[in-house]
Structure formats: structure tokens, C-alpha cells
mmCIF file of C-alpha atoms in Angstrom:
data_model
loop_
_atom_site.group_PDB
_atom_site.id
_atom_site.type_symbol
_atom_site.label_atom_id
_atom_site.label_comp_id
_atom_site.label_asym_id
_atom_site.label_seq_id
_atom_site.Cartn_x
_atom_site.Cartn_y
_atom_site.Cartn_z
ATOM 1 C CA UNK A 1 37.111 -208.859 53.228
ATOM 2 C CA UNK A 2 34.248 -209.048 55.706
ATOM 3 C CA UNK A 3 30.737 -210.174 54.777
ATOM 4 C CA UNK A 4 29.255 -206.665 54.802
ATOM 5 C CA UNK A 5 31.871 -205.298 52.420
ATOM 6 C CA UNK A 6 31.629 -208.374 50.185
ATOM 7 C CA UNK A 7 27.865 -207.911 50.087
ATOM 8 C CA UNK A 8 28.340 -204.301 48.985
ATOM 9 C CA UNK A 9 30.660 -205.449 46.196
ATOM 10 C CA UNK A 10 28.158 -208.082 45.085
ATOM 11 C CA UNK A 11 25.319 -205.558 45.058
ATOM 12 C CA UNK A 12 27.374 -203.154 42.955
ATOM 13 C CA UNK A 13 28.368 -205.763 40.375
ATOM 14 C CA UNK A 14 24.834 -207.088 40.033
ATOM 15 C CA UNK A 15 23.225 -203.642 39.722
ATOM 16 C CA UNK A 16 22.549 -203.022 36.014
ATOM 17 C CA UNK A 17 24.523 -199.995 34.849
ATOM 18 C CA UNK A 18 25.629 -199.927 31.206
ATOM 19 C CA UNK A 19 26.966 -196.521 30.174
ATOM 20 C CA UNK A 20 24.110 -194.029 30.296
ATOM 21 C CA UNK A 21 22.000 -196.300 32.509
ATOM 22 C CA UNK A 22 23.930 -196.070 35.801
ATOM 23 C CA UNK A 23 21.111 -195.045 38.192
ATOM 24 C CA UNK A 24 20.838 -198.390 40.105
ATOM 25 C CA UNK A 25 24.569 -198.481 40.905
ATOM 26 C CA UNK A 26 24.617 -194.767 41.749
ATOM 27 C CA UNK A 27 21.828 -195.276 44.280
ATOM 28 C CA UNK A 28 23.784 -198.058 46.000
ATOM 29 C CA UNK A 29 26.795 -195.753 46.366
ATOM 30 C CA UNK A 30 24.662 -192.967 47.831
ATOM 31 C CA UNK A 31 23.071 -195.372 50.309
ATOM 32 C CA UNK A 32 26.408 -196.828 51.392
ATOM 33 C CA UNK A 33 28.051 -193.481 52.103
ATOM 34 C CA UNK A 34 25.036 -191.663 53.556
ATOM 35 C CA UNK A 35 26.306 -192.189 57.110
ATOM 36 C CA UNK A 36 29.973 -191.410 56.383
ATOM 37 C CA UNK A 37 30.085 -188.506 53.944
ATOM 38 C CA UNK A 38 29.407 -184.909 54.951
ATOM 39 C CA UNK A 39 27.849 -184.175 51.575
ATOM 40 C CA UNK A 40 26.633 -186.272 48.637
ATOM 41 C CA UNK A 41 25.636 -184.784 45.314
ATOM 42 C CA UNK A 42 24.802 -186.212 41.916
ATOM 43 C CA UNK A 43 25.584 -184.105 38.868
ATOM 44 C CA UNK A 44 23.514 -183.764 35.719
ATOM 45 C CA UNK A 45 25.398 -186.604 33.972
ATOM 46 C CA UNK A 46 24.675 -188.948 36.886
ATOM 47 C CA UNK A 47 28.107 -189.097 38.542
ATOM 48 C CA UNK A 48 27.990 -189.338 42.341
ATOM 49 C CA UNK A 49 30.323 -187.237 44.519
ATOM 50 C CA UNK A 50 30.526 -188.042 48.243
ATOM 51 C CA UNK A 51 32.671 -185.556 50.179
ATOM 52 C CA UNK A 52 34.335 -185.924 53.562
ATOM 53 C CA UNK A 53 35.304 -182.428 54.676
ATOM 54 C CA UNK A 54 38.936 -181.864 55.636
ATOM 55 C CA UNK A 55 40.217 -180.758 59.031
ATOM 56 C CA UNK A 56 42.269 -177.939 57.540
ATOM 57 C CA UNK A 57 43.385 -176.318 54.318
ATOM 58 C CA UNK A 58 45.198 -179.304 52.803
ATOM 59 C CA UNK A 59 45.028 -180.537 49.240
ATOM 60 C CA UNK A 60 41.699 -181.958 48.100
ATOM 61 C CA UNK A 61 41.727 -185.536 46.783
ATOM 62 C CA UNK A 62 39.216 -187.220 44.504
ATOM 63 C CA UNK A 63 39.329 -191.032 44.299
ATOM 64 C CA UNK A 64 37.057 -192.191 41.509
ATOM 65 C CA UNK A 65 35.788 -195.456 40.125
ATOM 66 C CA UNK A 66 33.420 -195.489 37.171
ATOM 67 C CA UNK A 67 30.032 -197.031 37.901
ATOM 68 C CA UNK A 68 29.198 -197.901 34.305
ATOM 69 C CA UNK A 69 29.773 -201.301 32.717
ATOM 70 C CA UNK A 70 29.821 -202.539 29.145
ATOM 71 C CA UNK A 71 26.464 -203.781 27.945
ATOM 72 C CA UNK A 72 23.997 -203.716 25.082
ATOM 73 C CA UNK A 73 20.869 -201.907 23.893
ATOM 74 C CA UNK A 74 17.646 -202.921 22.165
ATOM 75 C CA UNK A 75 17.663 -201.550 18.593
ATOM 76 C CA UNK A 76 14.770 -203.341 16.884
ATOM 77 C CA UNK A 77 12.010 -205.835 17.714
ATOM 78 C CA UNK A 78 10.651 -207.940 14.872
ATOM 79 C CA UNK A 79 7.101 -209.215 14.503
ATOM 80 C CA UNK A 80 8.036 -212.557 16.078
ATOM 81 C CA UNK A 81 9.480 -210.933 19.198
ATOM 82 C CA UNK A 82 13.182 -211.351 18.413
ATOM 83 C CA UNK A 83 15.432 -208.447 19.436
ATOM 84 C CA UNK A 84 18.213 -206.925 17.388
ATOM 85 C CA UNK A 85 20.773 -205.202 19.606
ATOM 86 C CA UNK A 86 24.009 -203.238 19.605
ATOM 87 C CA UNK A 87 26.932 -202.931 22.004
ATOM 88 C CA UNK A 88 27.440 -200.207 24.602
ATOM 89 C CA UNK A 89 31.205 -200.049 25.072
ATOM 90 C CA UNK A 90 33.772 -202.697 24.203
ATOM 91 C CA UNK A 91 31.756 -205.909 23.870
ATOM 92 C CA UNK A 92 33.501 -208.856 22.177
ATOM 93 C CA UNK A 93 31.107 -210.355 19.615
ATOM 94 C CA UNK A 94 33.010 -213.658 19.734
ATOM 95 C CA UNK A 95 31.735 -214.486 23.239
ATOM 96 C CA UNK A 96 28.073 -213.619 22.691
ATOM 97 C CA UNK A 97 26.391 -216.568 20.913
ATOM 98 C CA UNK A 98 24.561 -218.754 23.404
ATOM 99 C CA UNK A 99 24.815 -216.346 26.358
ATOM 100 C CA UNK A 100 21.977 -215.668 28.744
ATOM 101 C CA UNK A 101 21.335 -211.948 29.170
ATOM 102 C CA UNK A 102 19.231 -209.647 31.322
ATOM 103 C CA UNK A 103 16.942 -207.321 29.388
ATOM 104 C CA UNK A 104 15.605 -204.386 31.409
ATOM 105 C CA UNK A 105 12.176 -203.697 29.907
ATOM 106 C CA UNK A 106 10.613 -200.244 30.356
ATOM 107 C CA UNK A 107 7.569 -200.542 28.105
ATOM 108 C CA UNK A 108 3.866 -200.575 28.904
ATOM 109 C CA UNK A 109 3.004 -202.091 32.263
ATOM 110 C CA UNK A 110 6.627 -202.536 33.392
ATOM 111 C CA UNK A 111 7.051 -199.548 35.688
ATOM 112 C CA UNK A 112 9.007 -197.483 33.199
ATOM 113 C CA UNK A 113 12.646 -196.439 33.203
ATOM 114 C CA UNK A 114 12.806 -196.042 36.998
ATOM 115 C CA UNK A 115 11.493 -199.558 37.703
ATOM 116 C CA UNK A 116 12.444 -201.696 34.732
ATOM 117 C CA UNK A 117 11.105 -205.249 34.498
ATOM 118 C CA UNK A 118 13.809 -207.895 34.238
ATOM 119 C CA UNK A 119 13.343 -210.245 31.293
ATOM 120 C CA UNK A 120 15.528 -213.295 30.701
ATOM 121 C CA UNK A 121 16.983 -213.317 27.197
ATOM 122 C CA UNK A 122 19.114 -215.744 25.226
ATOM 123 C CA UNK A 123 21.461 -214.659 22.433
ATOM 124 C CA UNK A 124 20.662 -216.940 19.536
ATOM 125 C CA UNK A 125 22.550 -218.094 16.485
ATOM 126 C CA UNK A 126 22.211 -220.970 14.066
ATOM 127 C CA UNK A 127 23.551 -224.237 15.540
ATOM 128 C CA UNK A 128 26.809 -225.604 14.186
ATOM 129 C CA UNK A 129 24.904 -228.239 12.166
ATOM 130 C CA UNK A 130 23.356 -225.479 10.032
ATOM 131 C CA UNK A 131 26.456 -223.322 9.608
ATOM 132 C CA UNK A 132 28.501 -223.708 6.461
ATOM 133 C CA UNK A 133 32.126 -224.800 7.056
ATOM 134 C CA UNK A 134 33.533 -221.429 5.960
ATOM 135 C CA UNK A 135 31.191 -219.570 8.334
ATOM 136 C CA UNK A 136 32.496 -221.561 11.290
ATOM 137 C CA UNK A 137 35.901 -219.920 10.877
ATOM 138 C CA UNK A 138 34.618 -216.378 11.380
ATOM 139 C CA UNK A 139 33.120 -214.435 14.287
ATOM 140 C CA UNK A 140 29.424 -213.735 13.857
ATOM 141 C CA UNK A 141 28.914 -209.972 13.881
ATOM 142 C CA UNK A 142 26.572 -208.454 16.439
ATOM 143 C CA UNK A 143 24.139 -207.315 13.736
ATOM 144 C CA UNK A 144 23.704 -210.975 12.724
ATOM 145 C CA UNK A 145 22.833 -212.089 16.260
ATOM 146 C CA UNK A 146 19.498 -211.732 18.034
ATOM 147 C CA UNK A 147 17.975 -212.086 21.500
ATOM 148 C CA UNK A 148 15.107 -214.439 22.239
ATOM 149 C CA UNK A 149 13.006 -213.345 25.259
ATOM 150 C CA UNK A 150 10.408 -216.088 24.884
ATOM 151 C CA UNK A 151 7.567 -213.696 24.061
ATOM 152 C CA UNK A 152 5.343 -213.234 21.046
ATOM 153 C CA UNK A 153 5.935 -210.221 18.849
ATOM 154 C CA UNK A 154 2.947 -208.432 20.342
ATOM 155 C CA UNK A 155 4.041 -209.115 23.934
ATOM 156 C CA UNK A 156 7.661 -208.178 23.270
ATOM 157 C CA UNK A 157 6.725 -204.886 21.633
ATOM 158 C CA UNK A 158 4.396 -204.045 24.514
ATOM 159 C CA UNK A 159 6.889 -204.749 27.301
ATOM 160 C CA UNK A 160 10.055 -203.493 25.593
ATOM 161 C CA UNK A 161 11.060 -200.111 24.266
ATOM 162 C CA UNK A 162 13.784 -199.250 21.805
ATOM 163 C CA UNK A 163 16.868 -198.279 23.801
ATOM 164 C CA UNK A 164 16.194 -200.614 26.735
ATOM 165 C CA UNK A 165 19.418 -201.728 28.411
ATOM 166 C CA UNK A 166 20.853 -205.246 28.360
ATOM 167 C CA UNK A 167 23.591 -206.827 30.511
ATOM 168 C CA UNK A 168 25.201 -210.236 30.699
ATOM 169 C CA UNK A 169 22.827 -212.449 32.684
ATOM 170 C CA UNK A 170 25.241 -213.490 35.429
ATOM 171 C CA UNK A 171 26.085 -212.457 38.998
ATOM 172 C CA UNK A 172 28.781 -212.577 41.661
ATOM 173 C CA UNK A 173 30.325 -215.780 43.018
ATOM 174 C CA UNK A 174 33.372 -216.676 45.083
ATOM 175 C CA UNK A 175 35.436 -219.692 44.124
ATOM 176 C CA UNK A 176 38.814 -221.321 44.581
ATOM 177 C CA UNK A 177 41.371 -219.809 46.945
ATOM 178 C CA UNK A 178 40.007 -216.327 47.617
ATOM 179 C CA UNK A 179 38.896 -215.595 44.047
ATOM 180 C CA UNK A 180 35.643 -214.058 42.857
ATOM 181 C CA UNK A 181 33.968 -214.044 39.440
ATOM 182 C CA UNK A 182 31.354 -211.638 38.115
ATOM 183 C CA UNK A 183 30.464 -209.362 35.283
ATOM 184 C CA UNK A 184 31.255 -205.658 35.771
ATOM 185 C CA UNK A 185 34.208 -205.877 38.158
ATOM 186 C CA UNK A 186 35.398 -203.309 35.608
ATOM 187 C CA UNK A 187 34.826 -200.968 37.311
ATOM 188 C CA UNK A 188 32.612 -201.667 40.275
ATOM 189 C CA UNK A 189 35.835 -202.536 42.117
ATOM 190 C CA UNK A 190 36.937 -198.919 41.719
ATOM 191 C CA UNK A 191 33.678 -197.608 43.165
ATOM 192 C CA UNK A 192 33.999 -200.057 46.062
ATOM 193 C CA UNK A 193 37.591 -198.952 46.735
ATOM 194 C CA UNK A 194 36.696 -195.244 46.663
ATOM 195 C CA UNK A 195 33.826 -195.770 49.110
ATOM 196 C CA UNK A 196 35.917 -197.885 51.463
ATOM 197 C CA UNK A 197 38.751 -195.340 51.532
ATOM 198 C CA UNK A 198 36.337 -192.593 52.522
ATOM 199 C CA UNK A 199 34.985 -194.797 55.311
ATOM 200 C CA UNK A 200 38.457 -195.628 56.605
ATOM 201 C CA UNK A 201 39.640 -192.013 56.496
ATOM 202 C CA UNK A 202 36.488 -191.013 58.402
ATOM 203 C CA UNK A 203 37.274 -193.629 61.084
ATOM 204 C CA UNK A 204 40.793 -192.214 61.391
ATOM 205 C CA UNK A 205 39.457 -188.735 62.131
ATOM 206 C CA UNK A 206 39.561 -187.310 58.616
ATOM 207 C CA UNK A 207 42.290 -185.877 56.427
ATOM 208 C CA UNK A 208 43.752 -182.379 56.322
ATOM 209 C CA UNK A 209 42.002 -181.652 53.031
ATOM 210 C CA UNK A 210 38.674 -182.689 51.531
ATOM 211 C CA UNK A 211 38.310 -186.269 50.300
ATOM 212 C CA UNK A 212 35.837 -187.035 47.519
ATOM 213 C CA UNK A 213 34.742 -190.584 46.700
ATOM 214 C CA UNK A 214 33.342 -190.390 43.189
ATOM 215 C CA UNK A 215 31.359 -192.811 41.079
ATOM 216 C CA UNK A 216 31.786 -191.482 37.552
ATOM 217 C CA UNK A 217 29.620 -192.380 34.576
ATOM 218 C CA UNK A 218 30.112 -193.187 30.889
ATOM 219 C CA UNK A 219 33.794 -194.090 31.137
ATOM 220 C CA UNK A 220 33.327 -197.008 28.749
ATOM 221 C CA UNK A 221 32.217 -194.719 25.924
ATOM 222 C CA UNK A 222 34.773 -191.948 26.280
ATOM 223 C CA UNK A 223 35.775 -190.980 29.857
ATOM 224 C CA UNK A 224 32.835 -188.575 30.011
ATOM 225 C CA UNK A 225 32.008 -188.646 33.717
ATOM 226 C CA UNK A 226 35.647 -188.407 34.742
ATOM 227 C CA UNK A 227 36.125 -185.380 32.494
ATOM 228 C CA UNK A 228 33.149 -183.474 33.880
ATOM 229 C CA UNK A 229 33.739 -184.443 37.515
ATOM 230 C CA UNK A 230 37.370 -183.312 37.410
ATOM 231 C CA UNK A 231 36.393 -180.009 35.831
ATOM 232 C CA UNK A 232 33.358 -179.387 38.011
ATOM 233 C CA UNK A 233 34.874 -180.350 41.377
ATOM 234 C CA UNK A 234 38.368 -179.037 40.619
ATOM 235 C CA UNK A 235 40.247 -181.243 43.145
ATOM 236 C CA UNK A 236 43.999 -180.832 43.559
ATOM 237 C CA UNK A 237 44.570 -184.574 43.157
ATOM 238 C CA UNK A 238 42.604 -187.081 41.093
ATOM 239 C CA UNK A 239 43.220 -190.808 41.459
ATOM 240 C CA UNK A 240 41.404 -193.360 39.314
ATOM 241 C CA UNK A 241 40.660 -196.659 41.059
ATOM 242 C CA UNK A 242 40.308 -199.258 38.353
ATOM 243 C CA UNK A 243 40.442 -202.832 37.161
ATOM 244 C CA UNK A 244 43.717 -203.547 35.346
ATOM 245 C CA UNK A 245 44.762 -206.385 33.076
ATOM 246 C CA UNK A 246 46.172 -209.419 34.876
ATOM 247 C CA UNK A 247 48.737 -211.329 32.812
ATOM 248 C CA UNK A 248 48.910 -214.499 34.895
ATOM 249 C CA UNK A 249 46.999 -216.836 32.588
ATOM 250 C CA UNK A 250 47.774 -218.637 29.291
ATOM 251 C CA UNK A 251 48.126 -216.686 26.068
ATOM 252 C CA UNK A 252 49.236 -213.332 27.510
ATOM 253 C CA UNK A 253 52.741 -212.169 26.558
ATOM 254 C CA UNK A 254 54.421 -210.687 29.625
ATOM 255 C CA UNK A 255 57.179 -209.242 27.445
ATOM 256 C CA UNK A 256 54.472 -207.164 25.784
ATOM 257 C CA UNK A 257 52.003 -206.486 28.578
ATOM 258 C CA UNK A 258 54.077 -206.758 31.743
ATOM 259 C CA UNK A 259 53.746 -208.999 34.793
ATOM 260 C CA UNK A 260 50.504 -208.548 36.751
ATOM 261 C CA UNK A 261 49.437 -211.353 39.079
ATOM 262 C CA UNK A 262 46.108 -211.732 40.877
ATOM 263 C CA UNK A 263 46.790 -211.830 44.616
ATOM 264 C CA UNK A 264 50.129 -209.982 44.539
ATOM 265 C CA UNK A 265 48.577 -206.635 45.387
ATOM 266 C CA UNK A 266 47.162 -203.751 43.342
ATOM 267 C CA UNK A 267 48.964 -202.227 40.376
ATOM 268 C CA UNK A 268 50.341 -198.751 41.045
ATOM 269 C CA UNK A 269 50.644 -197.109 37.639
ATOM 270 C CA UNK A 270 53.836 -195.383 36.527
ATOM 271 C CA UNK A 271 54.273 -193.370 33.339
ATOM 272 C CA UNK A 272 53.570 -190.009 31.666
ATOM 273 C CA UNK A 273 49.897 -190.010 32.694
ATOM 274 C CA UNK A 274 50.953 -190.257 36.346
ATOM 275 C CA UNK A 275 52.413 -187.546 38.555
ATOM 276 C CA UNK A 276 55.844 -188.907 39.604
ATOM 277 C CA UNK A 277 55.680 -187.506 43.135
ATOM 278 C CA UNK A 278 52.273 -189.106 43.659
ATOM 279 C CA UNK A 279 53.628 -192.427 42.373
ATOM 280 C CA UNK A 280 56.446 -192.381 44.918
ATOM 281 C CA UNK A 281 54.079 -191.423 47.735
ATOM 282 C CA UNK A 282 51.756 -194.326 46.884
ATOM 283 C CA UNK A 283 54.726 -196.679 47.038
ATOM 284 C CA UNK A 284 55.728 -195.154 50.380
ATOM 285 C CA UNK A 285 52.189 -195.691 51.689
ATOM 286 C CA UNK A 286 52.332 -199.344 50.632
ATOM 287 C CA UNK A 287 55.705 -199.834 52.325
ATOM 288 C CA UNK A 288 54.544 -198.059 55.502
ATOM 289 C CA UNK A 289 51.519 -200.366 55.822
ATOM 290 C CA UNK A 290 53.435 -203.485 54.722
ATOM 291 C CA UNK A 291 50.925 -203.912 51.890
ATOM 292 C CA UNK A 292 51.814 -205.910 48.762
ATOM 293 C CA UNK A 293 51.765 -203.995 45.491
ATOM 294 C CA UNK A 294 52.904 -204.246 41.899
ATOM 295 C CA UNK A 295 54.090 -201.524 39.530
ATOM 296 C CA UNK A 296 51.990 -201.098 36.403
ATOM 297 C CA UNK A 297 53.967 -199.668 33.471
ATOM 298 C CA UNK A 298 51.889 -197.188 31.450
ATOM 299 C CA UNK A 299 53.995 -195.670 28.641
ATOM 300 C CA UNK A 300 51.195 -193.490 27.270
ATOM 301 C CA UNK A 301 47.701 -192.308 28.224
ATOM 302 C CA UNK A 302 46.116 -194.985 30.391
ATOM 303 C CA UNK A 303 42.650 -195.023 28.828
ATOM 304 C CA UNK A 304 41.163 -194.492 32.301
ATOM 305 C CA UNK A 305 39.710 -191.506 34.140
ATOM 306 C CA UNK A 306 43.304 -190.629 35.066
ATOM 307 C CA UNK A 307 43.565 -189.154 31.541
ATOM 308 C CA UNK A 308 41.021 -186.348 32.005
ATOM 309 C CA UNK A 309 42.110 -185.873 35.629
ATOM 310 C CA UNK A 310 45.631 -185.018 34.485
ATOM 311 C CA UNK A 311 44.474 -182.605 31.775
ATOM 312 C CA UNK A 312 41.630 -180.857 33.611
ATOM 313 C CA UNK A 313 41.793 -177.079 33.647
ATOM 314 C CA UNK A 314 45.463 -176.136 34.068
ATOM 315 C CA UNK A 315 46.505 -179.704 34.923
ATOM 316 C CA UNK A 316 46.045 -181.841 38.016
ATOM 317 C CA UNK A 317 48.039 -184.315 40.065
ATOM 318 C CA UNK A 318 46.865 -187.607 38.539
ATOM 319 C CA UNK A 319 47.283 -191.202 39.654
ATOM 320 C CA UNK A 320 45.967 -194.682 38.938
ATOM 321 C CA UNK A 321 45.716 -197.776 41.115
ATOM 322 C CA UNK A 322 44.248 -200.951 39.618
ATOM 323 C CA UNK A 323 43.179 -204.386 40.781
ATOM 324 C CA UNK A 324 44.559 -207.156 38.506
ATOM 325 C CA UNK A 325 41.625 -208.636 36.586
ATOM 326 C CA UNK A 326 41.417 -211.657 34.299
ATOM 327 C CA UNK A 327 39.108 -211.793 31.261
ATOM 328 C CA UNK A 328 38.039 -208.140 31.225
ATOM 329 C CA UNK A 329 34.744 -207.203 29.518
ATOM 330 C CA UNK A 330 33.496 -210.779 29.605
ATOM 331 C CA UNK A 331 30.682 -212.227 31.763
ATOM 332 C CA UNK A 332 33.350 -214.016 33.835
ATOM 333 C CA UNK A 333 35.809 -211.403 35.072
ATOM 334 C CA UNK A 334 38.048 -212.899 37.779
ATOM 335 C CA UNK A 335 40.043 -211.291 40.594
ATOM 336 C CA UNK A 336 41.464 -211.962 44.057
ATOM 337 C CA UNK A 337 39.416 -210.246 46.752
ATOM 338 C CA UNK A 338 42.474 -209.497 48.913
ATOM 339 C CA UNK A 339 43.754 -207.128 46.215
ATOM 340 C CA UNK A 340 40.796 -204.809 46.825
ATOM 341 C CA UNK A 341 41.504 -204.568 50.548
ATOM 342 C CA UNK A 342 45.161 -203.905 49.793
ATOM 343 C CA UNK A 343 44.242 -201.024 47.482
ATOM 344 C CA UNK A 344 42.129 -199.504 50.270
ATOM 345 C CA UNK A 345 45.022 -199.767 52.731
ATOM 346 C CA UNK A 346 47.441 -198.001 50.384
ATOM 347 C CA UNK A 347 45.091 -195.189 49.424
ATOM 348 C CA UNK A 348 43.929 -194.603 53.008
ATOM 349 C CA UNK A 349 47.505 -194.189 54.232
ATOM 350 C CA UNK A 350 48.326 -191.954 51.244
ATOM 351 C CA UNK A 351 45.425 -189.615 52.051
ATOM 352 C CA UNK A 352 46.180 -189.504 55.772
ATOM 353 C CA UNK A 353 49.868 -188.744 55.140
ATOM 354 C CA UNK A 354 49.133 -185.582 53.145
ATOM 355 C CA UNK A 355 49.744 -182.295 54.895
ATOM 356 C CA UNK A 356 49.337 -178.630 54.051
ATOM 357 C CA UNK A 357 52.894 -178.379 52.739
ATOM 358 C CA UNK A 358 52.831 -181.384 50.372
ATOM 359 C CA UNK A 359 54.195 -180.360 46.954
ATOM 360 C CA UNK A 360 53.649 -182.524 43.881
ATOM 361 C CA UNK A 361 55.639 -180.381 41.456
ATOM 362 C CA UNK A 362 58.092 -182.668 39.620
ATOM 363 C CA UNK A 363 61.682 -181.570 40.149
#
């Protein structure tokens, strides 16, 4: 991955975008594709659709990553300035005590919702010395935790508003042998992949049909952006680009969850949520480009935007390609950067290989 593309990935992961608050990440996607896409529109939910017009009357393809991340929200501010909060999406309460967080304040004098002021916060809990032995054995529930922003009650209530967004207070780093760690790789990697595929297809002279790189919203709270984008755009093919569960670290049962290794290529999903012809064509694209890949078994609905893609209107050709990710929904999600480039190679070849006669009817 070159420095420019890595910088784009870093900017995406560090842009605050809990579900319902995706504007900063959406703006980055629009800026990145302004020179490559023929048309960029943002729908009323906030999902971004960048379209590269086709050269003919071939099948239209939407490749989508969701731009929202899990996060938190301000629910109450007490008279001493401490914040009570709740989760947006699947936040694990067990990892929260002691974390530094970013609180995006939109109250008086902060610039409002369009220019939130970043406040450092710390999630507090009683120290172990003051916790009864029985309490130490249980996870402290979110409603028993609080955030300390280092302000008086009066200052906190002036700068903050109820509903202000909160993210883990960490950013992007590379480490080890080609690895990277960040919050929100789920699913900023999908947005990055979708954008890069559009750029590569543009360089190759375009595809026969339209190609849409989509950044969908509110996936973490119910696949909402994927549902509305699939219905509104009505593409022939919808492929979700995602972060998938790696199983290459201690404590994960491969007999239960399969074998998914960081660095061995993206996971190409196979199962009832996936069109079988599309699955085979993705494998063929990987083989044609000599790109490493892994097969991801999905025996039911995938829980990704591929679900609403498949069921939209009268049914669509649906697919899913995922980058193996360790420690999902934590502040320290880990992946191998090469896997992202490999996903782009596979999807680019897949799109370019489509023609006007391609038939995805299972038979």
C-alpha cells in the first residue's frame, strides 16, 4: 500500500462517525472520489454514492462499505461535570473502564454539530482497592460507568449537549510485519476498498456497466443505509466490502468459526446469502490475478449489508468480501494491510470481466 492510500485509510479511521454521526467520514469519501467519479450524491440518510458510468449496457455493480463505527452518546451530565453515556452499536462494556475517549462537544461556543469541539474524556470506575471482592468478578455495566472530561459542572453543561457523540480516543498506527492497528477498521476498510476499486476501474477505461462505490450509514444499528441504498439505486449486483473475523489468535475455536488468517488474503464469503455464480466469479478473478484469498463459510444471513442487498426489491445478486480482522469492536482492531490491496485486485478484475451477457441465475 502506497503512502497516499495509507493516508486515506488513516484519515477514514480517525474521522469520528458513530452510527447517525457519519458526516466527517462521508466528506472524506466525497473528496477522495471527486476526480474519479462521474457523479457523487448523498442521500437523505447520509449514505454516499459515487458512480462511474459504464461504457455500455452491462450490469450495474454497487460495492459498499459502511462508514459508521460503533461508539457512544452523552445521555446525562451531572452537576459535577461527569457524563453518563450509552452505547451506539455493539460496544463491549468489559473493555471500557480506564479508556481514554474522544467526546465531540456541540454546545455553546463550540461551533455546533458541523464543527464539534474535541474534548478528551476518561471512562472512570472505582479502583480495585475500593471494589468489593464479589464485584471484581463481574463486568461493570455501562450505566454504572461515567466519563470525566476534566471540567466543572457548569463548563461541561455549557460545552456539551445531550446526544453528543463519543468514540474511542485512539488513532491509526502501523506495527510489526505489515500490520496496522486502529479503531473503526470495521468498516472503514470497506469504504477504502470500494473507493480504490472505482479508481482502478477508471484507470482501466471503465466497465461495461455502471460501478457505484457506496459508503453506507447506520449498519451497526440495523443495516439501515445498505437497505435504503440497495432499494434506491437498484443495482443489479451488490457486494459488501467488510471487516471479517480473523481466527488466528488464542481463544478462537477454528472448528466453530473457521480458519481466517491475517495476511492470507481477503475472505470471499460462500453460503445462502451469497449468489453462487458471483462467488465462483470472484474466485476466478482471484486466480486470474494470482491474488491470495480465503473462503469464508457463511451458513446463514451474514449480518452485513449483503443481507439487504440480496433481498432488495425482487432480489439482487449479492456478495461479500471481507478483510480478516482481529479484536473487532475494540479500540485496537488489527489487520494486515496487504489484505486490503488484495481485495481491491480481486474486485477490480471481477468488475472488468463482466460483459453484457453475464448471467447470475443459479442453475
